[in-house]
Amino acid sequence: ETIIRKQPIDLDSSAAGTIAACRHGNGRDWWIMKSSVYQDKFYQALLDPSGFEFNAIFAPIPHIHQPGGGWNLFSSDGSKFVNVIIGSVRKSYVYDFDRCTGTLSNFVDLSETFVQATGAGSFYGCAFSPDSKVLYVTGNYKKELLQFDITAANIPLSKIIVWTAPPAGFLI
């Protein structure tokens, strides 16, 4: 039997951004991750039959979120977590995620790869392939769709430009 009830979420004012959820390794519970603003941490909760409570966890590397948003996203199989910051910081990190412990580890910074690939700007959106092996990202200035092989030994070097927007004024 499933019971759905309203439960207030108590977050301090520095917790802004998107929420991502991933099924726990036990197949019943859920991990919920939320970015913090102006701090080098995420808020993480384990949703189980008794409810949930957000706790601050520090990321494996310092990063500071800025107002302006971003994305948090788990891969379909829950083994990877991507964090895109689109404020003035403009960073993008891919982490390994342990679905049993909720631990983030082995971060990869894709930010420089993206700036080099596009000439300017930063990530704007992202999505994983259904098999969790490919990460797709878009840019906010130079409109390109990039593909990264998440299984590669060097993820940034696996970058492929899949699509580039036509020049302004040109319609497809």
PDB file of C-alpha atoms in Angstrom:
ATOM      1  CA  GLU A   1       0.000   0.000   0.000  1.00  0.00           C
ATOM      2  CA  THR A   2       1.320   3.429  -0.934  1.00  0.00           C
ATOM      3  CA  ILE A   3       0.437   6.417   1.190  1.00  0.00           C
ATOM      4  CA  ILE A   4       1.199   9.854  -0.170  1.00  0.00           C
ATOM      5  CA  ARG A   5       1.176  12.721   2.283  1.00  0.00           C
ATOM      6  CA  LYS A   6       2.302  16.306   2.363  1.00  0.00           C
ATOM      7  CA  GLN A   7       5.492  16.827   4.315  1.00  0.00           C
ATOM      8  CA  PRO A   8       7.163  20.251   4.548  1.00  0.00           C
ATOM      9  CA  ILE A   9      10.810  20.377   3.484  1.00  0.00           C
ATOM     10  CA  ASP A  10      12.934  22.471   5.824  1.00  0.00           C
ATOM     11  CA  LEU A  11      15.818  24.021   3.874  1.00  0.00           C
ATOM     12  CA  ASP A  12      17.769  27.117   4.741  1.00  0.00           C
ATOM     13  CA  SER A  13      17.666  30.112   2.423  1.00  0.00           C
ATOM     14  CA  SER A  14      20.940  29.098   0.734  1.00  0.00           C
ATOM     15  CA  ALA A  15      19.382  25.993  -0.776  1.00  0.00           C
ATOM     16  CA  ALA A  16      18.305  26.885  -4.286  1.00  0.00           C
ATOM     17  CA  GLY A  17      18.546  25.044  -7.555  1.00  0.00           C
ATOM     18  CA  THR A  18      17.134  21.820  -8.789  1.00  0.00           C
ATOM     19  CA  ILE A  19      16.317  18.577  -7.074  1.00  0.00           C
ATOM     20  CA  ALA A  20      17.256  15.177  -8.487  1.00  0.00           C
ATOM     21  CA  ALA A  21      16.162  11.768  -7.240  1.00  0.00           C
ATOM     22  CA  CYS A  22      17.598   8.279  -7.626  1.00  0.00           C
ATOM     23  CA  ARG A  23      16.313   4.920  -6.428  1.00  0.00           C
ATOM     24  CA  HIS A  24      18.345   3.498  -3.531  1.00  0.00           C
ATOM     25  CA  GLY A  25      20.255   0.259  -4.090  1.00  0.00           C
ATOM     26  CA  ASN A  26      17.667  -1.558  -1.946  1.00  0.00           C
ATOM     27  CA  GLY A  27      15.025  -0.902  -4.629  1.00  0.00           C
ATOM     28  CA  ARG A  28      12.580   0.648  -2.139  1.00  0.00           C
ATOM     29  CA  ASP A  29      13.990   3.964  -0.899  1.00  0.00           C
ATOM     30  CA  TRP A  30      15.060   7.065  -2.835  1.00  0.00           C
ATOM     31  CA  TRP A  31      18.048   9.420  -2.631  1.00  0.00           C
ATOM     32  CA  ILE A  32      17.207  13.097  -3.159  1.00  0.00           C
ATOM     33  CA  MET A  33      19.956  15.644  -3.935  1.00  0.00           C
ATOM     34  CA  LYS A  34      19.692  19.438  -4.002  1.00  0.00           C
ATOM     35  CA  SER A  35      22.370  22.079  -4.641  1.00  0.00           C
ATOM     36  CA  SER A  36      23.247  24.797  -2.164  1.00  0.00           C
ATOM     37  CA  VAL A  37      23.870  28.419  -3.143  1.00  0.00           C
ATOM     38  CA  TYR A  38      27.056  30.238  -2.087  1.00  0.00           C
ATOM     39  CA  GLN A  39      28.355  27.081  -0.381  1.00  0.00           C
ATOM     40  CA  ASP A  40      30.379  24.012  -1.340  1.00  0.00           C
ATOM     41  CA  LYS A  41      27.726  21.484  -0.423  1.00  0.00           C
ATOM     42  CA  PHE A  42      24.641  19.625  -1.492  1.00  0.00           C
ATOM     43  CA  TYR A  43      21.588  18.797   0.533  1.00  0.00           C
ATOM     44  CA  GLN A  44      20.870  15.080   0.496  1.00  0.00           C
ATOM     45  CA  ALA A  45      17.928  13.122   1.851  1.00  0.00           C
ATOM     46  CA  LEU A  46      17.020   9.476   2.005  1.00  0.00           C
ATOM     47  CA  LEU A  47      13.299   9.020   1.423  1.00  0.00           C
ATOM     48  CA  ASP A  48      12.135   5.850   3.157  1.00  0.00           C
ATOM     49  CA  PRO A  49       8.847   4.658   4.712  1.00  0.00           C
ATOM     50  CA  SER A  50       9.509   6.787   7.803  1.00  0.00           C
ATOM     51  CA  GLY A  51       9.822  10.004   5.751  1.00  0.00           C
ATOM     52  CA  PHE A  52      12.899  12.078   4.945  1.00  0.00           C
ATOM     53  CA  GLU A  53      15.125  14.818   6.239  1.00  0.00           C
ATOM     54  CA  PHE A  54      17.644  16.862   4.249  1.00  0.00           C
ATOM     55  CA  ASN A  55      21.210  16.894   5.554  1.00  0.00           C
ATOM     56  CA  ALA A  56      24.131  18.926   4.222  1.00  0.00           C
ATOM     57  CA  ILE A  57      26.935  16.917   2.610  1.00  0.00           C
ATOM     58  CA  PHE A  58      30.085  18.448   1.231  1.00  0.00           C
ATOM     59  CA  ALA A  59      31.036  17.744  -2.358  1.00  0.00           C
ATOM     60  CA  PRO A  60      34.367  16.020  -3.023  1.00  0.00           C
ATOM     61  CA  ILE A  61      35.647  19.314  -4.478  1.00  0.00           C
ATOM     62  CA  PRO A  62      34.849  22.870  -3.495  1.00  0.00           C
ATOM     63  CA  HIS A  63      32.462  24.644  -5.782  1.00  0.00           C
ATOM     64  CA  ILE A  64      30.241  27.574  -5.091  1.00  0.00           C
ATOM     65  CA  HIS A  65      26.792  27.799  -6.631  1.00  0.00           C
ATOM     66  CA  GLN A  66      25.577  31.213  -7.662  1.00  0.00           C
ATOM     67  CA  PRO A  67      22.038  32.404  -8.206  1.00  0.00           C
ATOM     68  CA  GLY A  68      20.927  31.649 -11.710  1.00  0.00           C
ATOM     69  CA  GLY A  69      20.174  27.991 -11.390  1.00  0.00           C
ATOM     70  CA  GLY A  70      21.595  24.858 -12.810  1.00  0.00           C
ATOM     71  CA  TRP A  71      20.851  21.182 -13.011  1.00  0.00           C
ATOM     72  CA  ASN A  72      21.357  18.122 -10.894  1.00  0.00           C
ATOM     73  CA  LEU A  73      20.771  14.874 -12.708  1.00  0.00           C
ATOM     74  CA  PHE A  74      21.271  11.172 -12.032  1.00  0.00           C
ATOM     75  CA  SER A  75      22.012   8.711 -14.818  1.00  0.00           C
ATOM     76  CA  SER A  76      19.265   6.181 -15.565  1.00  0.00           C
ATOM     77  CA  ASP A  77      21.095   3.416 -13.680  1.00  0.00           C
ATOM     78  CA  GLY A  78      21.965   5.746 -10.774  1.00  0.00           C
ATOM     79  CA  SER A  79      25.721   5.215 -11.063  1.00  0.00           C
ATOM     80  CA  LYS A  80      26.503   8.821 -12.088  1.00  0.00           C
ATOM     81  CA  PHE A  81      25.429  12.249 -10.884  1.00  0.00           C
ATOM     82  CA  VAL A  82      25.975  15.426 -12.895  1.00  0.00           C
ATOM     83  CA  ASN A  83      25.923  18.918 -11.419  1.00  0.00           C
ATOM     84  CA  VAL A  84      25.689  21.886 -13.803  1.00  0.00           C
ATOM     85  CA  ILE A  85      26.052  25.411 -12.433  1.00  0.00           C
ATOM     86  CA  ILE A  86      24.835  28.110 -14.846  1.00  0.00           C
ATOM     87  CA  GLY A  87      25.352  31.189 -12.674  1.00  0.00           C
ATOM     88  CA  SER A  88      28.488  33.291 -12.926  1.00  0.00           C
ATOM     89  CA  VAL A  89      30.634  30.318 -11.836  1.00  0.00           C
ATOM     90  CA  ARG A  90      29.772  28.138 -14.878  1.00  0.00           C
ATOM     91  CA  LYS A  91      30.983  24.738 -13.769  1.00  0.00           C
ATOM     92  CA  SER A  92      29.975  21.194 -14.583  1.00  0.00           C
ATOM     93  CA  TYR A  93      30.974  18.100 -12.649  1.00  0.00           C
ATOM     94  CA  VAL A  94      30.276  14.413 -13.121  1.00  0.00           C
ATOM     95  CA  TYR A  95      30.502  12.208 -10.032  1.00  0.00           C
ATOM     96  CA  ASP A  96      30.315   8.494  -9.388  1.00  0.00           C
ATOM     97  CA  PHE A  97      27.336   7.826  -7.126  1.00  0.00           C
ATOM     98  CA  ASP A  98      26.956   4.895  -4.734  1.00  0.00           C
ATOM     99  CA  ARG A  99      23.244   4.054  -4.619  1.00  0.00           C
ATOM    100  CA  CYS A 100      23.641   2.126  -1.347  1.00  0.00           C
ATOM    101  CA  THR A 101      25.541   4.732   0.693  1.00  0.00           C
ATOM    102  CA  GLY A 102      24.651   7.964  -1.151  1.00  0.00           C
ATOM    103  CA  THR A 103      28.350   8.792  -1.541  1.00  0.00           C
ATOM    104  CA  LEU A 104      29.629  11.082  -4.294  1.00  0.00           C
ATOM    105  CA  SER A 105      33.191  10.335  -5.474  1.00  0.00           C
ATOM    106  CA  ASN A 106      35.640  10.458  -8.390  1.00  0.00           C
ATOM    107  CA  PHE A 107      34.519  13.825  -9.738  1.00  0.00           C
ATOM    108  CA  VAL A 108      35.387  14.875 -13.266  1.00  0.00           C
ATOM    109  CA  ASP A 109      35.346  18.571 -14.152  1.00  0.00           C
ATOM    110  CA  LEU A 110      33.951  19.064 -17.676  1.00  0.00           C
ATOM    111  CA  SER A 111      33.944  22.872 -17.477  1.00  0.00           C
ATOM    112  CA  GLU A 112      37.230  23.592 -19.259  1.00  0.00           C
ATOM    113  CA  THR A 113      36.495  21.014 -21.946  1.00  0.00           C
ATOM    114  CA  PHE A 114      33.251  22.759 -22.684  1.00  0.00           C
ATOM    115  CA  VAL A 115      34.700  26.262 -22.830  1.00  0.00           C
ATOM    116  CA  GLN A 116      37.445  25.011 -25.188  1.00  0.00           C
ATOM    117  CA  ALA A 117      34.895  23.221 -27.362  1.00  0.00           C
ATOM    118  CA  THR A 118      32.478  26.116 -27.682  1.00  0.00           C
ATOM    119  CA  GLY A 119      34.818  29.067 -27.557  1.00  0.00           C
ATOM    120  CA  ALA A 120      32.709  30.772 -24.901  1.00  0.00           C
ATOM    121  CA  GLY A 121      29.988  30.158 -22.444  1.00  0.00           C
ATOM    122  CA  SER A 122      29.165  27.153 -20.388  1.00  0.00           C
ATOM    123  CA  PHE A 123      26.848  24.198 -20.158  1.00  0.00           C
ATOM    124  CA  TYR A 124      23.215  25.074 -20.246  1.00  0.00           C
ATOM    125  CA  GLY A 125      21.382  21.749 -20.196  1.00  0.00           C
ATOM    126  CA  CYS A 126      22.205  18.087 -19.914  1.00  0.00           C
ATOM    127  CA  ALA A 127      20.721  14.599 -20.302  1.00  0.00           C
ATOM    128  CA  PHE A 128      21.938  11.029 -20.004  1.00  0.00           C
ATOM    129  CA  SER A 129      21.307   8.355 -22.617  1.00  0.00           C
ATOM    130  CA  PRO A 130      18.873   5.620 -21.515  1.00  0.00           C
ATOM    131  CA  ASP A 131      21.773   3.158 -21.058  1.00  0.00           C
ATOM    132  CA  SER A 132      23.647   5.692 -18.833  1.00  0.00           C
ATOM    133  CA  LYS A 133      26.787   5.508 -20.974  1.00  0.00           C
ATOM    134  CA  VAL A 134      26.536   8.892 -22.697  1.00  0.00           C
ATOM    135  CA  LEU A 135      26.085  12.397 -21.310  1.00  0.00           C
ATOM    136  CA  TYR A 136      24.709  15.039 -23.688  1.00  0.00           C
ATOM    137  CA  VAL A 137      25.212  18.734 -22.904  1.00  0.00           C
ATOM    138  CA  THR A 138      24.241  21.985 -24.611  1.00  0.00           C
ATOM    139  CA  GLY A 139      25.828  25.417 -24.494  1.00  0.00           C
ATOM    140  CA  ASN A 140      24.298  28.768 -23.704  1.00  0.00           C
ATOM    141  CA  TYR A 141      26.345  31.012 -26.033  1.00  0.00           C
ATOM    142  CA  LYS A 142      27.667  28.985 -28.920  1.00  0.00           C
ATOM    143  CA  LYS A 143      24.773  26.629 -29.525  1.00  0.00           C
ATOM    144  CA  GLU A 144      26.236  23.143 -29.735  1.00  0.00           C
ATOM    145  CA  LEU A 145      25.247  19.703 -28.578  1.00  0.00           C
ATOM    146  CA  LEU A 146      28.179  17.773 -27.145  1.00  0.00           C
ATOM    147  CA  GLN A 147      28.405  14.100 -26.278  1.00  0.00           C
ATOM    148  CA  PHE A 148      30.665  12.591 -23.588  1.00  0.00           C
ATOM    149  CA  ASP A 149      31.331   8.870 -23.122  1.00  0.00           C
ATOM    150  CA  ILE A 150      30.800   8.408 -19.384  1.00  0.00           C
ATOM    151  CA  THR A 151      32.495   4.974 -19.485  1.00  0.00           C
ATOM    152  CA  ALA A 152      35.736   6.371 -20.991  1.00  0.00           C
ATOM    153  CA  ALA A 153      38.925   6.430 -18.921  1.00  0.00           C
ATOM    154  CA  ASN A 154      39.201  10.155 -19.697  1.00  0.00           C
ATOM    155  CA  ILE A 155      35.666  11.540 -19.989  1.00  0.00           C
ATOM    156  CA  PRO A 156      36.645  15.074 -21.147  1.00  0.00           C
ATOM    157  CA  LEU A 157      38.696  13.655 -24.042  1.00  0.00           C
ATOM    158  CA  SER A 158      35.722  11.583 -25.231  1.00  0.00           C
ATOM    159  CA  LYS A 159      33.901  14.772 -26.286  1.00  0.00           C
ATOM    160  CA  ILE A 160      32.187  14.706 -29.691  1.00  0.00           C
ATOM    161  CA  ILE A 161      30.335  17.674 -31.211  1.00  0.00           C
ATOM    162  CA  VAL A 162      27.053  16.112 -32.306  1.00  0.00           C
ATOM    163  CA  TRP A 163      25.323  19.216 -33.630  1.00  0.00           C
ATOM    164  CA  THR A 164      26.072  22.915 -34.157  1.00  0.00           C
ATOM    165  CA  ALA A 165      23.359  25.511 -34.603  1.00  0.00           C
ATOM    166  CA  PRO A 166      23.229  27.260 -37.973  1.00  0.00           C
ATOM    167  CA  PRO A 167      24.239  30.939 -38.104  1.00  0.00           C
ATOM    168  CA  ALA A 168      21.660  33.443 -36.901  1.00  0.00           C
ATOM    169  CA  GLY A 169      19.018  34.139 -39.519  1.00  0.00           C
ATOM    170  CA  PHE A 170      19.418  30.772 -41.203  1.00  0.00           C
ATOM    171  CA  LEU A 171      16.364  28.524 -40.912  1.00  0.00           C
ATOM    172  CA  ILE A 172      16.329  24.775 -41.295  1.00  0.00           C
TER     173      ILE A 172
END
